[in-house]
Coordinates of C-alpha atoms and ligand atoms in Angstrom, one line a residue:
M1185 CA 91.3 77.1 -25.0
G1186 CA 93.0 78.2 -28.2
V1187 CA 95.7 75.6 -27.9
K1188 CA 93.1 72.9 -27.2
A1189 CA 91.2 73.9 -30.3
F1190 CA 94.5 73.8 -32.3
L1191 CA 95.3 70.3 -31.0
E1192 CA 91.9 69.0 -32.0
A1193 CA 91.8 70.7 -35.4
T1194 CA 95.2 69.6 -36.4
K1195 CA 95.1 66.2 -34.6
T1196 CA 98.4 67.1 -33.0
P1197 CA 99.1 64.8 -30.0
G1198 CA 99.6 66.7 -26.7
T1199 CA 98.0 67.9 -23.6
V1200 CA 97.4 71.5 -22.5
V1201 CA 96.4 72.3 -18.9
L1202 CA 95.0 75.6 -17.7
Y1203 CA 95.7 76.0 -13.9
G1204 CA 93.5 78.2 -11.8
C1205 CA 96.0 80.0 -9.5
P1206 CA 94.3 82.0 -6.8
G1207 CA 96.1 84.1 -4.2
E1208 CA 98.9 85.2 -6.4
E1209 CA 99.5 88.3 -4.3
G1210 CA 100.3 87.0 -0.8
G1211 CA 98.6 83.6 -0.9
A1212 CA 101.3 81.6 -2.7
A1213 CA 98.8 79.2 -4.2
K1214 CA 101.3 78.0 -6.9
A1215 CA 103.9 77.3 -4.1
F1216 CA 101.4 75.1 -2.2
M1217 CA 100.6 73.4 -5.5
A1218 CA 104.4 72.9 -5.9
R1219 CA 104.6 71.4 -2.4
D1220 CA 102.2 68.8 -3.6
G1221 CA 104.2 68.2 -6.8
L1222 CA 101.6 69.6 -9.3
W1223 CA 104.1 71.0 -11.8
Y1224 CA 106.5 68.1 -12.1
G1225 CA 104.6 66.4 -14.9
L1226 CA 104.8 69.4 -17.3
D1227 CA 107.1 69.8 -20.3
A1228 CA 106.8 73.6 -19.9
A1229 CA 104.8 76.3 -18.1
L1230 CA 104.0 79.7 -19.6
T1231 CA 102.5 82.6 -17.7
W1232 CA 102.1 86.4 -17.7
H1233 CA 101.8 89.3 -15.3
P1234 CA 100.5 92.8 -15.9
N1235 CA 103.1 95.5 -16.0
D1236 CA 103.8 98.8 -17.8
A1237 CA 105.6 97.3 -20.8
N1238 CA 105.4 94.6 -23.4
E1239 CA 108.4 92.4 -22.8
V1240 CA 109.6 88.8 -22.2
L1241 CA 110.7 88.6 -18.6
T1242 CA 114.0 87.1 -17.5
G1243 CA 116.1 86.7 -14.3
S1244 CA 115.7 85.6 -10.7
S1245 CA 113.6 86.8 -7.8
N1246 CA 113.8 86.5 -4.0
S1247 CA 112.6 83.6 -2.1
C1248 CA 110.3 84.6 0.8
I1249 CA 108.9 82.9 3.9
Q1250 CA 106.2 84.5 6.1
T1251 CA 105.8 83.5 9.7
Q1252 CA 103.7 84.9 12.5
Y1253 CA 104.9 84.7 16.1
H1254 CA 102.3 84.9 18.9
F1255 CA 103.9 85.5 22.3
T1256 CA 101.9 84.8 25.5
G1257 CA 102.9 86.3 28.9
V1258 CA 101.1 87.1 32.2
A1259 CA 99.0 90.2 32.7
A1260 CA 99.6 92.2 35.9
H1261 CA 99.4 95.7 37.2
A1262 CA 102.5 97.4 35.8
A1263 CA 103.1 99.4 38.9
G1264 CA 101.6 97.4 41.7
D1265 CA 102.6 93.8 40.6
P1266 CA 105.4 94.2 38.1
D1267 CA 107.2 91.1 39.5
R1268 CA 104.2 88.9 38.7
G1269 CA 103.8 90.1 35.1
R1270 CA 105.6 88.6 32.1
S1271 CA 105.4 90.9 29.1
A1272 CA 104.7 89.4 25.6
L1273 CA 105.4 92.8 24.2
D1274 CA 108.9 92.7 25.7
A1275 CA 109.4 89.4 23.9
V1276 CA 108.4 90.9 20.6
E1277 CA 110.7 93.9 21.1
L1278 CA 113.7 91.6 22.1
M1279 CA 113.0 89.4 19.1
N1280 CA 113.2 92.5 16.8
V1281 CA 116.4 93.6 18.5
G1282 CA 117.9 90.1 18.0
V1283 CA 116.9 90.1 14.3
Q1284 CA 118.5 93.5 14.0
F1285 CA 121.8 92.1 15.1
L1286 CA 121.3 89.1 12.7
R1287 CA 121.1 91.5 9.7
E1288 CA 124.9 92.1 9.9
H1289 CA 125.5 88.4 9.5
M1290 CA 123.4 87.3 6.6
S1291 CA 123.8 87.4 2.8
D1292 CA 123.7 90.8 1.0
K1293 CA 120.6 89.8 -1.0
A1294 CA 118.7 88.7 2.1
R1295 CA 116.0 90.9 3.5
I1296 CA 114.0 90.6 6.7
H1297 CA 110.9 92.7 7.2
Y1298 CA 108.4 92.7 10.1
A1299 CA 105.2 94.2 11.3
I1300 CA 103.9 94.1 14.9
T1301 CA 100.4 92.9 14.3
D1302 CA 99.3 93.0 17.9
A1303 CA 101.1 95.2 20.5
G1304 CA 99.1 93.7 23.4
G1305 CA 96.6 96.5 24.0
R1306 CA 96.4 100.2 24.7
S1307 CA 97.2 100.3 28.4
P1308 CA 100.8 100.9 29.5
N1309 CA 99.8 100.2 33.1
V1310 CA 99.0 96.6 32.3
V1311 CA 101.8 94.2 31.5
Q1312 CA 100.9 93.0 28.0
P1313 CA 99.9 89.3 28.2
R1314 CA 99.9 88.8 24.4
A1315 CA 101.7 90.3 21.4
S1316 CA 102.3 89.2 17.8
V1317 CA 104.8 89.9 15.1
L1318 CA 104.7 88.9 11.5
Y1319 CA 108.0 88.3 9.8
M1320 CA 109.0 88.0 6.1
V1321 CA 112.4 86.4 5.5
R1322 CA 113.7 86.8 2.0
S1323 CA 116.8 85.4 0.4
N1324 CA 117.8 84.9 -3.3
H1325 CA 117.9 81.1 -3.0
V1326 CA 115.1 79.2 -1.4
A1327 CA 117.5 76.9 0.4
E1328 CA 119.2 79.9 2.0
A1329 CA 115.8 81.4 3.0
V1330 CA 114.9 78.2 4.8
E1331 CA 118.2 78.3 6.7
L1332 CA 117.8 82.0 7.6
Q1333 CA 114.2 81.3 8.8
K1334 CA 115.7 78.7 11.3
R1335 CA 118.0 81.4 12.7
V1336 CA 115.0 83.8 13.1
D1337 CA 113.1 81.0 15.0
K1338 CA 116.1 80.7 17.4
I1339 CA 115.9 84.4 18.1
A1340 CA 112.2 84.0 18.9
E1341 CA 113.1 81.1 21.3
G1342 CA 115.8 83.4 22.9
A1343 CA 113.3 86.2 23.3
A1344 CA 110.8 83.9 25.0
L1345 CA 113.5 82.5 27.3
M1346 CA 114.6 86.0 28.3
T1347 CA 111.1 87.2 29.1
E1348 CA 109.7 83.9 30.6
T1349 CA 106.9 83.9 28.0
T1350 CA 105.9 81.3 25.5
F1351 CA 105.2 81.6 21.8
E1352 CA 103.4 79.8 19.0
K1353 CA 104.6 79.9 15.4
K1354 CA 102.1 80.2 12.6
F1355 CA 103.4 79.5 9.1
I1356 CA 101.7 81.8 6.6
D1357 CA 103.4 81.0 3.3
G1358 CA 106.6 80.5 1.4
L1359 CA 107.9 81.2 -2.1
A1360 CA 111.0 79.9 -4.0
D1361 CA 113.3 82.1 -6.1
T1362 CA 112.7 82.0 -9.9
V1363 CA 114.7 79.8 -12.3
T1364 CA 115.1 81.5 -15.7
N1365 CA 114.8 79.7 -19.0
H1366 CA 116.3 81.5 -21.9
A1367 CA 115.2 78.9 -24.5
L1368 CA 111.5 79.4 -23.6
E1369 CA 112.0 83.2 -23.4
R1370 CA 113.2 83.1 -27.1
V1371 CA 110.1 81.2 -28.1
L1372 CA 107.8 83.7 -26.3
Y1373 CA 109.7 86.6 -27.9
Q1374 CA 109.4 85.3 -31.4
N1375 CA 105.6 84.9 -31.0
F1376 CA 105.3 88.3 -29.3
Q1377 CA 107.1 89.8 -32.3
E1378 CA 104.8 88.1 -34.8
L1379 CA 101.6 89.0 -32.9
G1380 CA 102.6 92.6 -32.1
V1381 CA 101.3 94.5 -29.1
P1382 CA 97.8 95.7 -28.2
S1383 CA 96.9 99.0 -29.7
H1384 CA 94.9 101.7 -27.9
T1385 CA 92.2 104.2 -29.0
T1386 CA 92.7 108.0 -28.6
E1387 CA 90.4 107.8 -25.6
E1388 CA 92.4 105.0 -23.9
L1389 CA 95.6 106.9 -24.5
A1390 CA 94.2 110.1 -23.1
Y1391 CA 93.0 108.1 -20.0
A1392 CA 96.5 106.6 -19.5
D1393 CA 98.2 110.1 -20.0
Q1394 CA 95.9 111.5 -17.3
L1395 CA 96.6 108.7 -14.9
S1396 CA 100.4 109.0 -15.5
A1397 CA 100.2 112.6 -14.3
T1398 CA 99.2 111.4 -10.8
Y1399 CA 102.4 109.6 -9.7
P1400 CA 106.1 110.4 -9.6
G1401 CA 108.4 108.3 -11.8
N1402 CA 106.3 108.4 -15.0
D1403 CA 109.5 109.1 -16.9
R1404 CA 111.2 105.9 -15.7
L1405 CA 112.6 103.7 -18.4
P1406 CA 110.6 100.5 -19.0
G1407 CA 111.9 96.9 -19.0
V1408 CA 114.0 94.8 -16.7
G1409 CA 117.0 95.1 -19.1
S1410 CA 117.0 98.9 -18.7
Q1411 CA 118.2 98.4 -15.1
Y1412 CA 121.2 96.3 -16.1
D1413 CA 122.4 97.3 -19.6
L1414 CA 123.1 100.9 -20.7
D1415 CA 122.7 100.1 -24.4
Y1416 CA 119.4 98.4 -23.7
A1417 CA 118.3 101.4 -21.7
E1418 CA 119.0 103.7 -24.7
Q1419 CA 116.9 101.5 -26.9
A1420 CA 114.1 101.7 -24.4
R1421 CA 114.4 105.4 -24.2
A1422 CA 114.2 105.7 -28.0
L1423 CA 111.1 103.6 -28.1
R1424 CA 109.5 105.6 -25.3
T1425 CA 110.2 108.9 -27.1
K1426 CA 108.8 107.5 -30.3
A1427 CA 105.6 106.3 -28.6
G1428 CA 105.0 109.9 -27.4
H1429 CA 102.4 109.0 -24.8
A1430 CA 102.1 107.2 -21.4
M1431 CA 101.2 103.7 -22.8
N1432 CA 104.2 101.7 -24.0
D1433 CA 102.6 100.5 -27.2
F1434 CA 105.7 98.7 -28.4
L1435 CA 107.5 95.5 -27.7
L1436 CA 110.8 95.9 -25.9
P1437 CA 113.8 94.0 -27.3
L1438 CA 114.7 90.6 -25.9
Y1439 CA 117.0 90.9 -22.9
Q1440 CA 118.8 87.8 -21.6
G1441 CA 121.5 89.2 -19.4
D1442 CA 121.6 89.0 -15.6
A1443 CA 118.6 90.3 -13.8
F1444 CA 117.3 90.1 -10.3
E1445 CA 114.0 91.1 -8.8
P1446 CA 114.1 91.7 -5.0
G1447 CA 110.4 91.0 -4.8
S1448 CA 108.9 87.5 -4.8
T1449 CA 106.5 85.4 -6.8
D1450 CA 104.9 82.0 -6.6
V1451 CA 106.0 81.5 -10.3
G1452 CA 109.4 80.7 -8.7
D1453 CA 108.1 77.4 -7.3
V1454 CA 106.8 76.4 -10.7
S1455 CA 110.1 77.2 -12.3
W1456 CA 111.9 74.7 -10.0
Q1457 CA 109.6 71.8 -11.2
C1458 CA 109.4 72.4 -15.0
P1459 CA 110.9 74.9 -17.6
T1460 CA 109.0 78.1 -17.0
A1461 CA 108.9 81.5 -18.7
Q1462 CA 106.8 84.7 -18.4
I1463 CA 105.8 87.8 -20.3
H1464 CA 104.6 91.2 -19.3
V1465 CA 101.9 92.9 -21.3
A1466 CA 101.4 96.7 -20.9
T1467 CA 98.3 97.0 -18.6
W1468 CA 98.9 100.4 -17.2
P1469 CA 100.9 103.6 -18.1
N1470 CA 104.7 103.8 -18.0
G1471 CA 106.3 103.9 -14.6
C1472 CA 103.0 103.2 -12.8
P1473 CA 103.9 101.9 -9.3
G1474 CA 103.0 98.3 -8.5
H1475 CA 100.1 97.7 -6.2
S1476 CA 98.9 101.3 -6.5
W1477 CA 95.4 102.7 -7.0
Q1478 CA 96.5 103.6 -10.5
N1479 CA 97.1 99.9 -11.2
V1480 CA 93.7 99.1 -10.0
S1481 CA 92.2 101.9 -12.1
C1482 CA 93.3 100.1 -15.3
G1483 CA 92.1 96.6 -14.3
R1484 CA 88.5 96.8 -15.5
T1485 CA 89.1 99.1 -18.4
D1486 CA 89.5 98.2 -22.1
I1487 CA 93.3 98.7 -21.5
G1488 CA 93.3 95.9 -19.0
H1489 CA 91.0 93.6 -21.0
K1490 CA 93.2 94.0 -24.1
A1491 CA 96.3 93.1 -22.2
A1492 CA 94.8 89.9 -20.7
L1493 CA 93.5 88.8 -24.1
H1494 CA 96.8 89.6 -25.9
A1495 CA 98.8 87.7 -23.2
G1496 CA 96.6 84.7 -23.9
K1497 CA 97.3 84.9 -27.6
V1498 CA 101.1 85.1 -27.1
L1499 CA 101.2 82.3 -24.6
A1500 CA 99.0 80.1 -26.8
A1501 CA 101.0 80.8 -30.0
A1502 CA 104.2 79.9 -28.0
A1503 CA 102.6 76.7 -26.7
M1504 CA 101.7 75.7 -30.3
D1505 CA 105.3 76.1 -31.3
L1506 CA 106.5 73.9 -28.4
L1507 CA 103.9 71.2 -29.2
T1508 CA 104.9 71.1 -32.9
Q1509 CA 108.7 71.7 -32.7
P1510 CA 110.1 69.1 -30.2
A1511 CA 113.6 70.6 -30.6
L1512 CA 112.5 73.8 -28.9
L1513 CA 111.2 71.8 -25.9
E1514 CA 114.3 69.7 -25.8
E1515 CA 116.5 72.8 -25.6
A1516 CA 114.3 74.3 -22.8
K1517 CA 114.4 71.0 -20.9
A1518 CA 118.2 70.7 -21.2
E1519 CA 118.6 74.3 -19.9
F1520 CA 116.1 73.5 -17.0
Q1521 CA 118.2 70.5 -16.0
R1522 CA 121.4 72.6 -16.0
R1523 CA 119.9 75.3 -13.8
T1524 CA 118.1 73.1 -11.3
V1525 CA 120.9 70.7 -10.4
A1526 CA 120.6 71.9 -6.8
G1527 CA 117.0 70.6 -6.7
Y1528 CA 113.9 72.2 -5.3
T1529 CA 113.7 73.0 -1.6
C1530 CA 110.1 73.6 -0.8
P1531 CA 109.7 76.4 1.7
I1532 CA 106.2 75.1 2.8
P1533 CA 106.0 72.5 5.5
A1534 CA 104.3 69.2 4.7
D1535 CA 101.3 69.9 7.0
A1536 CA 100.8 73.6 6.3
V1537 CA 97.5 74.8 4.8
P1538 CA 96.9 78.3 3.2
V1539 CA 96.0 80.8 6.0
V1540 CA 95.7 84.5 6.4
A1541 CA 97.9 86.2 9.1
D1542 CA 95.9 87.2 12.2
Ligands
LIG420 ZN1 101.2 89.9 -8.9

């Protein structure tokens, strides 16, 4: 809205689009939007995510594909008629064993997780006629994840063959890895520096300090760069010490070295279709674990609201620079072209619709 007002007031030509992006945690909305090509027309995309520090984010993330396998067998008395039963639970177990052997023969960065979502019932004396397993296949590059997924599908086929059961595959969602853009990161950093960081009242700081006493790791060093660069880690330590409380009320230095996040985000799919960059704004105390109740406890506080508003300011100010300084955008686009030569492989099939796992 700020950028729109700026464009109108200064009569600057340009278009700003605010995308509603539901289901960011597990729904992969931006990836479904990417499947339908919604990001290709943009000169640049800017976004933010809550975190424990104020920083410009960099680096790649894992691609991830979620698929649920529903096996169907034949129920029978496990003692009286075992020859007439076909166990769907056996199929799930054999599939898991097969995937276990696959793990030795995949890339180091790949990860395969599973959860048995239906074990077929509570009666050992009934051959289980149904069983389901939900798989997450992660690999650093989306094209690799798609290939790895095909190998997991073959194992499901093998398990069905061995147990004389059948299975149906339900595609849940898919996310690409993230393509970094250093040029955009620099524009975000400059604006973050100029605008500073949200400040907190004594009351808010006391709340954050109390919260930080409830989880291990509250002395962890903030910032993605701290995991990769010793000098950077020392700078982060000095800033933490100076802050003297649990909220990181400072901007971390710009880090543009190698970085990799084993988790996954649907920002990845956007980053394959247009130059994309992200910031973190301190929304909870230092070291607060992701997806924890302590995260949630900051969401509707003034700490959370300040972070959201401040993120909007930094993103808007950076967008204004991009709209008024074409050279910045050209640099970002040139870098985007270099980094996306391989092209976007969409992990989402053409006919898939967003669903929730059973
Ligand atoms: Zn998230």
